[in-house]
Amino acid sequence: MTGWLRVVGLGPGDAAMQTPQATDALAAATDLIGYMTYLDRVPPRPGQARHASDNRVELDRARHALTLAAGGARVAVVSSGDAGVFAMASAVFEALEAGPPEWRTLDVQVVPGISAMFAAAARLGAPLGHDFCAISLSDNLKPWPVVLHRLTTVAAAGFTIALYNAASRARPWQLGAALDALRPILPGCTPIVFATAVSRPEEAITLATLADADPACADMRTLVLIGTAATRLIDRPGQRPWIYAPRSHPPAAP
Amino acid sequence: MTGWLRVVGLGPGDAAMQTPQATDALAAATDLIGYMTYLDRVPPRPGQARHASDNRVELDRARHALTLAAGGARVAVVSSGDAGVFAMASAVFEALEAGPPEWRTLDVQVVPGISAMFAAAARLGAPLGHDFCAISLSDNLKPWPVVLHRLTTVAAAGFTIALYNAASRARPWQLGAALDALRPILPGCTPIVFATAVSRPEEAITLATLADADPACADMRTLVLIGTAATRLIDRPGQRPWIYAPRSHPPAAP
């Protein structure tokens, strides 16, 4: 048997947002590897081995997957959202680069998925309709001053921001500090959205402004969107307003 | 009949990357609206009206879609990639905001898709594995100095950059000027990738460095990825190297 490795993005949770390519890769795999919460989203299949792990052992998981594939297994490493966005694909290539030379001849493919930020944006309207950034707020692998510098730099330059890893039990204060750092830069009325578990049964969306945003609205399932001075809200009777980024830059150049 | 409007992201082209949600919306629509090149990707369906238009009339197309939906039609506006990323969703909400108040009660949904940048990134490895930005290089709706300012700012701050609308017959010089503006900021060996029509039969991928990148490699189907000083290439025997962004920021903080 010739082994292979697929790094599969499951999308945000709703099966209707999982691509046929991802579904096919999962069905053809002999082994599934991933964080247990994500593996739980994949229906069991007779004869398929499932290797569930904790959330914090990405490199170990990547090495395990490459070792199995090199041994002839057909391995799917599962990620939520898109596999290449703050997910398993980078860990797999880090492990591959540092591993034995024969891993470079393996059949490896990344299978993209609907990322959390695009699922959230679609639910809200079109808040990423113009230039935008994705930033991980985690300071586990990046010094906190770098996080703050990147955040304030892009906010000042007019980008909409999608914040990944905005909060967790181990990182409780970072989001509050990030919002504080943005307050001197963006207007108080700048829309802030807490989009939690979009497309899953526990979906919750909270709209706020930079002036009143409460960081406690975020947990580890939450994507935080930070608008710009140009972000528009469209009021609707009896429903959450639409949020979108106009395509045109305001006539007055900075 | 109660009308609705779906703004549908078709993904990059390969049907295996189109979500079931998108496929279902297209199947249920009475009317399809879109740029003719994208409409051509949707298999014809008896009884379904197709309204193809030129690429440059986004607001007209959005108003047309809203008018049909308000009249009771089930309308799918089609976009390539993700509908919310430099695509039709923003135009729809711009038109909706400026239109008659009853449009605010319409059943409107955005159906996300696999964006060009994630399809390209998956093909290459994981070049968007850490903080990244998406920027439209078009100066049709944004002054050129704003484009350059955003581009140089994020490059200096260490973001990987996905450039949309990098080139077209009407905008032939902008990409060259953008690369020139980046040369004083990023190392000459910074990877630049021209990813054209990823997942479609005419797919073409060109790897270059900032020092030698030729803007003529891009046309209107090309997503240009600009790496950072941290972007890694993994050489492979007989194949294009893998490209990825390490998850860790280099130990030396800026």
XYZ file of C-alpha atoms in Angstrom, chain B residues 29-33 45 47-51:
11
model
C -32.411 29.370 -7.415
C -34.801 30.538 -10.097
C -32.303 33.153 -11.264
C -28.518 33.171 -11.468
C -26.687 36.461 -11.732
C -30.659 23.802 -15.202
C -36.211 26.624 -16.131
C -33.483 28.610 -14.444
C -32.836 32.092 -15.813
C -29.227 33.177 -16.226
C -28.290 36.845 -16.192
